mmCIF file of C-alpha atoms in Angstrom:
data_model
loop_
_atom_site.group_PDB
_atom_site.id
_atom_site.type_symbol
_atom_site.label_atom_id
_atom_site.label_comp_id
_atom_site.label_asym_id
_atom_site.label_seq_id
_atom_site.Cartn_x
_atom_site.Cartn_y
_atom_site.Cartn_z
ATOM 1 C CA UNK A 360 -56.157 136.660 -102.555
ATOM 2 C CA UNK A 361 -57.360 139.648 -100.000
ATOM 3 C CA UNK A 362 -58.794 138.392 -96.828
ATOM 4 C CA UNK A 363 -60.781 141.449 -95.562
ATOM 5 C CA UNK A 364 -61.560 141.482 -91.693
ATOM 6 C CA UNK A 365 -63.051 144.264 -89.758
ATOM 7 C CA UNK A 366 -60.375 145.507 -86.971
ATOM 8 C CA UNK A 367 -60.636 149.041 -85.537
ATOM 9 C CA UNK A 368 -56.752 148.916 -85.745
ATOM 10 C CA UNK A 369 -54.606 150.382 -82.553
ATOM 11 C CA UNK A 370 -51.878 152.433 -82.800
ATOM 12 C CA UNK A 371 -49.154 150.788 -80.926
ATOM 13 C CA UNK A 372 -50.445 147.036 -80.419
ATOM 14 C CA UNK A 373 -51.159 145.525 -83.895
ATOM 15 C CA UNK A 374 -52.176 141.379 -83.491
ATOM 16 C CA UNK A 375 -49.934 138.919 -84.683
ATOM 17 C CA UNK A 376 -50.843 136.211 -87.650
ATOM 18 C CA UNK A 377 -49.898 132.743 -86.611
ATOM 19 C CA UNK A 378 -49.869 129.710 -88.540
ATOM 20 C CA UNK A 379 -51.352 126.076 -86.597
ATOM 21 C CA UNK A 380 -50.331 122.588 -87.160
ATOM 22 C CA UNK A 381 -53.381 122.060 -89.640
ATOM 23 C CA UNK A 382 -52.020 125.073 -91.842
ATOM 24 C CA UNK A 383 -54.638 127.156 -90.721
ATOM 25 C CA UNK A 384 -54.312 130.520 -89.536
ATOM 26 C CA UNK A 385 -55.261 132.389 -86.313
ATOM 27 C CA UNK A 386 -55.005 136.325 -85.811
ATOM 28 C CA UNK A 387 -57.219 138.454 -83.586
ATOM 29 C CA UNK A 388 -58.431 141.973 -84.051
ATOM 30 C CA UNK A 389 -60.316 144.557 -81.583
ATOM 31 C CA UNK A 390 -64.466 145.141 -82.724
ATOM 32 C CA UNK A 391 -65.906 148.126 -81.137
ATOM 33 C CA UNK A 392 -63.870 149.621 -78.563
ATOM 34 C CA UNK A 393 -62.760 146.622 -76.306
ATOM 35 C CA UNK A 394 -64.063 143.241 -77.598
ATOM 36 C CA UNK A 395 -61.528 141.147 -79.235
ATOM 37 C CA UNK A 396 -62.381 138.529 -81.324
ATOM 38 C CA UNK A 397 -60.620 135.793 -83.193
ATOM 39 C CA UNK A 398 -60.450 134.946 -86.985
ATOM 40 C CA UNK A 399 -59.372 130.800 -87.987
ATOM 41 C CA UNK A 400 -58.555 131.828 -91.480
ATOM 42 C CA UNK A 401 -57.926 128.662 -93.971
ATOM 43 C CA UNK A 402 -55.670 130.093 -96.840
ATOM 44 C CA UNK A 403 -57.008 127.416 -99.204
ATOM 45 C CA UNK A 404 -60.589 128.237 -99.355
ATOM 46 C CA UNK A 405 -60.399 131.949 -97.307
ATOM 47 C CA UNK A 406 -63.119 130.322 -95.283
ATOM 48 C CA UNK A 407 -63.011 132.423 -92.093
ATOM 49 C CA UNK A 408 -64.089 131.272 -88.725
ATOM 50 C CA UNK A 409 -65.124 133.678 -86.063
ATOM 51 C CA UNK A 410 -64.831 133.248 -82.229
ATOM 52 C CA UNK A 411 -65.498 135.251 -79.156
ATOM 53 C CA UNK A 412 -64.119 135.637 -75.585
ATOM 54 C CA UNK A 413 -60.926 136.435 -76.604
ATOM 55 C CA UNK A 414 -58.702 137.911 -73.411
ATOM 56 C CA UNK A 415 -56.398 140.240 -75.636
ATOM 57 C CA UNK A 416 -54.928 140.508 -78.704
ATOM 58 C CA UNK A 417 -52.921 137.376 -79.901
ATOM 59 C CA UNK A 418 -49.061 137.856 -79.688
ATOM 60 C CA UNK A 419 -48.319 134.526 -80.212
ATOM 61 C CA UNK A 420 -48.692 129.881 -80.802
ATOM 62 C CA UNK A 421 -47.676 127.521 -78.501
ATOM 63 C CA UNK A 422 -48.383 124.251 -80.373
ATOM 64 C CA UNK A 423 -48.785 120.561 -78.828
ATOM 65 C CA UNK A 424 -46.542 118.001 -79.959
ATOM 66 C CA UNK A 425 -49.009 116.140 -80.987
ATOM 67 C CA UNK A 426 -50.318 118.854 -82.903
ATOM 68 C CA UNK A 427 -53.592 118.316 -81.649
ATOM 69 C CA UNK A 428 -54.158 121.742 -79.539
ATOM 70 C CA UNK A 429 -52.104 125.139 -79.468
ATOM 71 C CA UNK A 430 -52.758 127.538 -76.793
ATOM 72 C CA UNK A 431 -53.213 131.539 -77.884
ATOM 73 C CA UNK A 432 -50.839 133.170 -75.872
ATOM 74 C CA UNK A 433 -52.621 136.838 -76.018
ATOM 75 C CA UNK A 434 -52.026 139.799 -73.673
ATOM 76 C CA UNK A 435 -54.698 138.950 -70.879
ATOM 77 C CA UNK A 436 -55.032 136.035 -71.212
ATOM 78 C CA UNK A 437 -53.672 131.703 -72.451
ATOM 79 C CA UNK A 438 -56.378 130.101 -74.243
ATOM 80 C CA UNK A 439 -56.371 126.099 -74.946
ATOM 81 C CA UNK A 440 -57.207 125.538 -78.136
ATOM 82 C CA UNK A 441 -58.677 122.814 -79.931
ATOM 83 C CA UNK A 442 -57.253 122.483 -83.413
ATOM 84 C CA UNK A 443 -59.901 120.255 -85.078
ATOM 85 C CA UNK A 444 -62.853 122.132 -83.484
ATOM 86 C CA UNK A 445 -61.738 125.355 -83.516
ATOM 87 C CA UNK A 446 -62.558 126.099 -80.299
ATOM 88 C CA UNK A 447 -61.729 127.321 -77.181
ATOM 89 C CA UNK A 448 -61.271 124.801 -74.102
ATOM 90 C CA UNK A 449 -59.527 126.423 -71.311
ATOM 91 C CA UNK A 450 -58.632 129.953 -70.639
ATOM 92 C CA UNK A 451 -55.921 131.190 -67.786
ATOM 93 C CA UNK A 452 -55.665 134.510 -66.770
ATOM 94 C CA UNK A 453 -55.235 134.481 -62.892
ATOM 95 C CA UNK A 454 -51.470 135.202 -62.080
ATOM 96 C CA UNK A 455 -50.447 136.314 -65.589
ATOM 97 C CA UNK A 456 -50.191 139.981 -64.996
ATOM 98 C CA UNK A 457 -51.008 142.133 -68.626
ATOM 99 C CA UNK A 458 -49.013 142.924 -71.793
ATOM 100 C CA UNK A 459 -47.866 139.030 -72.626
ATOM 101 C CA UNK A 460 -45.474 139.568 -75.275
ATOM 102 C CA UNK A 461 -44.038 136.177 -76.268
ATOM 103 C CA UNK A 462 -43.620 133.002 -74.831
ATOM 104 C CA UNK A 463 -40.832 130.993 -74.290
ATOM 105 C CA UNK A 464 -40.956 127.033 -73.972
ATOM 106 C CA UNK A 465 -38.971 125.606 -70.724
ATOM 107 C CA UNK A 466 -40.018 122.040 -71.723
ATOM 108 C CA UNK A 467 -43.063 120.147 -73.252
ATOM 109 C CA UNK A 468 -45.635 121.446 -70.459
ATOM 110 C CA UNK A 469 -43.927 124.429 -69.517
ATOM 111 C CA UNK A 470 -43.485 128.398 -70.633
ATOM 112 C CA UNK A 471 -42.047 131.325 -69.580
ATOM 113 C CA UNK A 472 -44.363 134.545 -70.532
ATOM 114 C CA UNK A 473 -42.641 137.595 -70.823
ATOM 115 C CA UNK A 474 -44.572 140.777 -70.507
ATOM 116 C CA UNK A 475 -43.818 143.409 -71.544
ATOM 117 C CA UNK A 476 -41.844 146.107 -68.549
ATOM 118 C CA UNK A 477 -42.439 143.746 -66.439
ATOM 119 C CA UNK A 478 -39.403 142.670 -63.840
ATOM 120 C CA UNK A 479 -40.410 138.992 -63.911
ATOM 121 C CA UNK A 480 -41.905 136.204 -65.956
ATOM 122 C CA UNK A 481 -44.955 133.757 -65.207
ATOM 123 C CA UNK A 482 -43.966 130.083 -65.412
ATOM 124 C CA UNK A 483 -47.205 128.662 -66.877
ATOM 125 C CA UNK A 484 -47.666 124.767 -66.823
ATOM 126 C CA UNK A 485 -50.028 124.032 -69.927
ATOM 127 C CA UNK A 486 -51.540 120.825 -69.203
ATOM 128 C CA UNK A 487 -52.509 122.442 -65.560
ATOM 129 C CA UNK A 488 -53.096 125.394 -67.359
ATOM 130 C CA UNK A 489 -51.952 127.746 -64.196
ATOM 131 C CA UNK A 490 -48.956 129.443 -62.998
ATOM 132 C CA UNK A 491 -46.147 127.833 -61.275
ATOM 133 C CA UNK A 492 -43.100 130.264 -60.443
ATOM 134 C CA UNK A 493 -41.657 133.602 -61.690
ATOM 135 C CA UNK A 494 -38.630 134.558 -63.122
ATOM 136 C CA UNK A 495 -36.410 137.260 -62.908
ATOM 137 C CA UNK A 496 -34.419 137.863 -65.747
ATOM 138 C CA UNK A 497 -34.250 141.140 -67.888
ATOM 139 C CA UNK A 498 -35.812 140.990 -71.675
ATOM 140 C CA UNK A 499 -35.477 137.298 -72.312
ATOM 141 C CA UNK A 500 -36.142 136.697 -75.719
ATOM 142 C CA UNK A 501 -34.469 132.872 -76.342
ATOM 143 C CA UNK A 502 -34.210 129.621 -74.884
ATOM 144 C CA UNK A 503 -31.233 127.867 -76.021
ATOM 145 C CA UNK A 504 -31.014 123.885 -75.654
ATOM 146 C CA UNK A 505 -28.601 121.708 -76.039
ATOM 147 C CA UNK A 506 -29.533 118.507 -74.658
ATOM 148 C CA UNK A 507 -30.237 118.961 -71.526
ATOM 149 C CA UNK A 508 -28.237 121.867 -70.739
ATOM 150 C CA UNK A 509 -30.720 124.999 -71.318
ATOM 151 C CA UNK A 510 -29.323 128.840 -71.086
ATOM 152 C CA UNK A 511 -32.017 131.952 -71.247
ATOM 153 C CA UNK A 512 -30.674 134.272 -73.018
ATOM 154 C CA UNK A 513 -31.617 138.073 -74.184
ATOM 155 C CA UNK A 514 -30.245 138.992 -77.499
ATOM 156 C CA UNK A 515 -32.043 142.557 -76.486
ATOM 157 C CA UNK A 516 -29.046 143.095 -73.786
ATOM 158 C CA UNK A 517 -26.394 140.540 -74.831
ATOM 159 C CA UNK A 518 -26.473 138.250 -72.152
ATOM 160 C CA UNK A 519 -27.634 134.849 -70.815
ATOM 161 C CA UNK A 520 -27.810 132.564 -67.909
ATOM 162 C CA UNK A 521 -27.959 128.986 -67.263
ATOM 163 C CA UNK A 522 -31.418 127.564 -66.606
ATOM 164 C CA UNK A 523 -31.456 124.439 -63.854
ATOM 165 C CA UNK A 524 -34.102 121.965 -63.833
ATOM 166 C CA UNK A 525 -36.455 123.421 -61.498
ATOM 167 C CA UNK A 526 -36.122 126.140 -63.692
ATOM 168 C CA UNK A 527 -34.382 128.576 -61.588
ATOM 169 C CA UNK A 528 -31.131 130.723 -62.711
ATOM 170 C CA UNK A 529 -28.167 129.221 -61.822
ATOM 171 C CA UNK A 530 -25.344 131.513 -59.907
ATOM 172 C CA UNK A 531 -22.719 132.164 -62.284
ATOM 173 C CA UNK A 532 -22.335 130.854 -65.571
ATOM 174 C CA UNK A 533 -23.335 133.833 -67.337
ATOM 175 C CA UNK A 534 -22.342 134.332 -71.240
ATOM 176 C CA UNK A 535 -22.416 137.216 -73.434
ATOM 177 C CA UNK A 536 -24.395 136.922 -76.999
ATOM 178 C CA UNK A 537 -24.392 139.212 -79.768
ATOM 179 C CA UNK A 538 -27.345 142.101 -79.856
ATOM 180 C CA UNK A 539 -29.945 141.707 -81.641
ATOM 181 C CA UNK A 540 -33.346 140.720 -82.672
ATOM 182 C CA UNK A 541 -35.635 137.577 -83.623
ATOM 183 C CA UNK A 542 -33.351 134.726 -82.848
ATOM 184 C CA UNK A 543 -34.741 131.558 -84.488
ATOM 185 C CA UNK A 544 -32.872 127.721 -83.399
ATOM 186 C CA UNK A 545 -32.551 126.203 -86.634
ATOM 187 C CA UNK A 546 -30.855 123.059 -85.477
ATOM 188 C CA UNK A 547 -27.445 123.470 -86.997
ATOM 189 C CA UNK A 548 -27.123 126.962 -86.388
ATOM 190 C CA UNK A 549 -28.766 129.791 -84.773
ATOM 191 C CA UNK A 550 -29.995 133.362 -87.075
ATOM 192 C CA UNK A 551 -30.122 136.332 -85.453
ATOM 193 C CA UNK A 552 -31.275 139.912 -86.711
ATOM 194 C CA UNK A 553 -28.100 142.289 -85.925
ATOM 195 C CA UNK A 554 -28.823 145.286 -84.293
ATOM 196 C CA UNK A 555 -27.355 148.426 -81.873
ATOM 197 C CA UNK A 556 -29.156 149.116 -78.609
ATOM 198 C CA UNK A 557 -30.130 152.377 -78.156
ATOM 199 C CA UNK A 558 -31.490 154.621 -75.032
ATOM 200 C CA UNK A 559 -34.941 154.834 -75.062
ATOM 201 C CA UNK A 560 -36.149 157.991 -74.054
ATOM 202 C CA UNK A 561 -40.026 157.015 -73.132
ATOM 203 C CA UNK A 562 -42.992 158.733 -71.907
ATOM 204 C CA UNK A 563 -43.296 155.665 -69.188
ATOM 205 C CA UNK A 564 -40.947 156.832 -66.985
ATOM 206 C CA UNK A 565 -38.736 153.984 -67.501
ATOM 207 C CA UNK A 566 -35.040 153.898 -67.552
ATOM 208 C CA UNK A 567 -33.840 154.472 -70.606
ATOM 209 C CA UNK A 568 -30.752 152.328 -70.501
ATOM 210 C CA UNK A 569 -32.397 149.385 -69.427
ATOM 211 C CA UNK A 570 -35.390 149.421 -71.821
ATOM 212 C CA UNK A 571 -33.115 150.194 -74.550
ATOM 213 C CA UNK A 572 -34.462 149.831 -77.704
ATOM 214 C CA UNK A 573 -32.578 147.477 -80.500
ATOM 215 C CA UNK A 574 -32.286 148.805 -84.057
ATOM 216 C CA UNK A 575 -32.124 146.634 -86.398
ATOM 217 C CA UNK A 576 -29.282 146.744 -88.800
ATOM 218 C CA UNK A 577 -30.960 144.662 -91.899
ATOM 219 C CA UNK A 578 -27.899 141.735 -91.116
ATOM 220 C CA UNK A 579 -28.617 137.973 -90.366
ATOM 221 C CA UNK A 580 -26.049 136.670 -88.430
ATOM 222 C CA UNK A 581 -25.342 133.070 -87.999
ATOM 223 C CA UNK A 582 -24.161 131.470 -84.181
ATOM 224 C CA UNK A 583 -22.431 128.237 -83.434
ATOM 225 C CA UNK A 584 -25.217 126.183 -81.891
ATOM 226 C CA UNK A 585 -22.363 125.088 -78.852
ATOM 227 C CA UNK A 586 -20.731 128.776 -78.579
ATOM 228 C CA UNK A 587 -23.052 130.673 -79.225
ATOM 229 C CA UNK A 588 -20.103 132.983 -80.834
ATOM 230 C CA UNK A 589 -20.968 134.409 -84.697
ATOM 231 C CA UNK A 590 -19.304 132.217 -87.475
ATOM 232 C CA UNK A 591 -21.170 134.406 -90.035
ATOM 233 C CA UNK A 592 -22.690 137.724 -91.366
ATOM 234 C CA UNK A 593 -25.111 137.737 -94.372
ATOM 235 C CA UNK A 594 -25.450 140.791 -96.510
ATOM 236 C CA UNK A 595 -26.724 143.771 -95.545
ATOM 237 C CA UNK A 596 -30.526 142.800 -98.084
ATOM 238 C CA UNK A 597 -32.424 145.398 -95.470
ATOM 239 C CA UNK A 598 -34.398 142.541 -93.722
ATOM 240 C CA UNK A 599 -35.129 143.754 -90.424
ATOM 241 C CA UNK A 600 -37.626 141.169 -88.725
ATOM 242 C CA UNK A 601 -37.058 137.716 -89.348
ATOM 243 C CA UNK A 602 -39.812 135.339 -89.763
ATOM 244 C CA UNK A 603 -38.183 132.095 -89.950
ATOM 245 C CA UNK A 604 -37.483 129.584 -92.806
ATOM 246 C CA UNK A 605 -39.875 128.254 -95.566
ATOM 247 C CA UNK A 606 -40.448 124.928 -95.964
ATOM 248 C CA UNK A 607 -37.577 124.673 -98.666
ATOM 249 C CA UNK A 608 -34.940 125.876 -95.572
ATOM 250 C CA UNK A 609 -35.151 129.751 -97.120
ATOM 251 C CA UNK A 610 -35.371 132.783 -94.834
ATOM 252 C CA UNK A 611 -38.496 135.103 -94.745
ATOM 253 C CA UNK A 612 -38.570 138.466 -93.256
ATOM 254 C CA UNK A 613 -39.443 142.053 -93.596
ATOM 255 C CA UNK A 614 -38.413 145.585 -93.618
ATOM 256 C CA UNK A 615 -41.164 146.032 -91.046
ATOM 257 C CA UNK A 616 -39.986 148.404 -87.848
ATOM 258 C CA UNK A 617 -41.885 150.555 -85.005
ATOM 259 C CA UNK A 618 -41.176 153.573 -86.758
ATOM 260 C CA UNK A 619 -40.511 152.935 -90.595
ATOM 261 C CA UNK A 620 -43.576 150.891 -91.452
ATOM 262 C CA UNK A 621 -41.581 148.663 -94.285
ATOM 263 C CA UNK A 622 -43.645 147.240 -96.925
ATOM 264 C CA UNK A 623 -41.452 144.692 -98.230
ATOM 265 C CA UNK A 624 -41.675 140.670 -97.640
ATOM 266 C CA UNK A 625 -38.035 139.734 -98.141
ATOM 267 C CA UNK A 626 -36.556 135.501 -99.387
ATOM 268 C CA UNK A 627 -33.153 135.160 -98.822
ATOM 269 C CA UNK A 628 -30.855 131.897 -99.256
ATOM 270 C CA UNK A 629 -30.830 129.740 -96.188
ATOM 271 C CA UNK A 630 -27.377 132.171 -95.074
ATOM 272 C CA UNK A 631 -28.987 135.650 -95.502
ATOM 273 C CA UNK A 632 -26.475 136.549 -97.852
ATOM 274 C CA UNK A 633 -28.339 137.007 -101.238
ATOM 275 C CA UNK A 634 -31.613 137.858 -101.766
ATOM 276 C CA UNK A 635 -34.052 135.607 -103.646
ATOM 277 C CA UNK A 636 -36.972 137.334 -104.127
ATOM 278 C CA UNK A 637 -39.101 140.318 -102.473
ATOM 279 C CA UNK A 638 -42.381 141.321 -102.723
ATOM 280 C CA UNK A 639 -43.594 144.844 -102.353
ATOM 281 C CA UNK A 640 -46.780 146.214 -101.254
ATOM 282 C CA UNK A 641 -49.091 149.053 -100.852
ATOM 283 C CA UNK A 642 -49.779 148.867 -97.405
ATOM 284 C CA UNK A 643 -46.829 147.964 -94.408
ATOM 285 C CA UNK A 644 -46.162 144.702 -93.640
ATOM 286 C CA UNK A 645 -46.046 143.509 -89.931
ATOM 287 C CA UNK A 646 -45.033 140.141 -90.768
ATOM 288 C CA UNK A 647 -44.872 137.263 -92.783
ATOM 289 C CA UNK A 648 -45.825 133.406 -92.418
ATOM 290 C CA UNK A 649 -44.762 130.781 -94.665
ATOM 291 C CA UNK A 650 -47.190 128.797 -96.120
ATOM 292 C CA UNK A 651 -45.175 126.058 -98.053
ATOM 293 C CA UNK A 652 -42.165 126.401 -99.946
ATOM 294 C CA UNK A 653 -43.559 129.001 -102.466
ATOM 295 C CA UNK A 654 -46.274 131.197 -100.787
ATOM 296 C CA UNK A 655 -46.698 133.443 -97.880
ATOM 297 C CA UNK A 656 -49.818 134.875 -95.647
ATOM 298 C CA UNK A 657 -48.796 138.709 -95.296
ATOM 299 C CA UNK A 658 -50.196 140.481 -92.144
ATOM 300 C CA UNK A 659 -50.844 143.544 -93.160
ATOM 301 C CA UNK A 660 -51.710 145.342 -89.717
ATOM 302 C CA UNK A 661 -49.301 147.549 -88.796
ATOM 303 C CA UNK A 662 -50.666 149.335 -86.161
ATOM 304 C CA UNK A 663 -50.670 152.519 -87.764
ATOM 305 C CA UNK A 664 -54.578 153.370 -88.222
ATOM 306 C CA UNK A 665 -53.368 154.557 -91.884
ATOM 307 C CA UNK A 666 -55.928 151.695 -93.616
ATOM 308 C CA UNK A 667 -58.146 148.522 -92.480
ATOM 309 C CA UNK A 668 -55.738 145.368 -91.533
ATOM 310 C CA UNK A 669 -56.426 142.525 -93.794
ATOM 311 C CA UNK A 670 -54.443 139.373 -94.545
ATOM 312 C CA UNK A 671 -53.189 138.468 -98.066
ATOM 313 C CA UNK A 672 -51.837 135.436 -99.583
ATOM 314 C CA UNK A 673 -49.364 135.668 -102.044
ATOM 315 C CA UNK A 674 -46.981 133.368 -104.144
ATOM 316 C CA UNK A 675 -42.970 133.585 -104.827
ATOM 317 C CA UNK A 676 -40.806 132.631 -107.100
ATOM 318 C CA UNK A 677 -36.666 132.504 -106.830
ATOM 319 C CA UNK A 678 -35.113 135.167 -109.294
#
């Protein structure tokens, strides 16, 4: 089923679908020229809740363990969020800086927020709901743990440090990591999208080495959890974003890049190396979020003005 929401779509900064611990879904979209709102979407019924004061557009979930609250991580701004209500209890912007672009969790209260550019990180405490420290570390994009040994690492430029308990970088005891993309612990081993870093020539003014753009080479790659060294390389099945796996331990992704607008959901097997099933569609796909072990919510916003983002809900079946 379609799940039609009004968005006057931007052309670089499409919102990100995210799925909470009740199943429900959250995505945000811009109404008029600057207010944002929020959409709680439940996939069973397509029952959408509405709800205002949104600082941004959401980029991505940080979820309790308790499951009981997530907070919206969007670009201006970290909203608590009250799962069962559906409502907003807390909202943090002072110290952030702008352009959030993912979080990464430290430890149960605490996140790095990388922005986007920026030279350093905020170290938000959630429960306190303000920030603690910065961080200076270029394009982090993982936290790897390993009891309670914790590196931060950047796929983006193949290198990582080791993260001490007050959260600092460590001297020494760097590593180097394979390029690439979309990095996603899954206990036993670690998937990464392969990819080739390329200059960026921008319109910023920034240096184009150092904001170097990965490309995506449609590879999964598989890391030792300990080593962090590649023990294997899927086939090359042209899935270029990875999502994560399904409930039934398969890998979801897409075709989806900046500049090629892919319109393909792709299911691999749990190694990347054969392709289950993919579903193709008229409009790009951003991204993908499993559902259960046979159905996905497609985000259809791309970003590229070309039609009206809207959300579908489709099914799967292994070929």
């Amino acid at each position: 089923m379609d799940l039609p929401r009004r968005a006057d779509p931007h052309p670089a900064y499409p919102s990100h679908l995210r799925r909470l611990p009740d199943a429900t879904l959250v995505t945000t979209w811009i109404e008029g020229t600057a207010a944002v709102r929020l959409a709680v979407i439940d996939p069973r019924s397509g029952a959408v809740t509405v709800r205002k004061g949104i600082r941004g557009q959401l980029r991505d979930v940080v979820v309790s363990e308790a499951g009981d609250r997530a907070w919206l991580i969007c670009t201006h701004g970290v909203h608590e969020f009250d799962v069962a209500t559906s409502t907003v209890r807390r909202t943090l912007t002072k110290g952030l800086g702008v352009e959030a672009s993912r979080p990464l969790r430290l430890d149960e209260d605490t996140v790095l927020l990388v922005q986007r550019f920026a030279a350093t990180s905020a170290i938000v405490s959630l429960e306190r709901m303000e920030v603690i420290g910065r961080l200076r570390f270029d394009r982090p994009d993982f936290v790897h743990r390993r009891g309670e040994h914790r590196m931060l690492l950047s796929f983006a430029d193949g290198h990582g440090r080791t993260l001490g308990a007050d959260n600092r970088l460590v001297r020494g005891g760097g590593i180097g990591v394979p390029i690439g993309i979309d990095a996603i612990d899954l206990g036993d081993r670690i998937a990464v999208v392969s990819g080739t870093r390329h200059a960026w020539h921008n319109p910023h003014g920034l240096d184009p080495e150092r904001h170097a753009r990965v490309e995506p080479e449609g590879v999964i790659a598989m890391l030792d959890p300990t080593t962090l060294a590649v023990t294997r390389r899927g086939a090359n099945i042209g899935m270029r974003r990875l999502i994560g796996p399904d409930d039934a331990g398969r890998l979801v992704g897409t075709d989806f890049e900046f500049q090629g607008r892919g319109r393909r959901l792709i299911i691999s097997d749990r190694d990347g190396s054969r392709m289950i099933s993919e579903l193709v569609f008229d409009e790009p796909v951003l991204e993908g979020i499993a559902l259960d072990g046979t159905s996905v919510a497609i985000n259809h916003d791309a970003g590229d003005g070309s039609a009206s983002p809207y959300i579908s809900i489709t099914n799967w079946f292994e070929k």
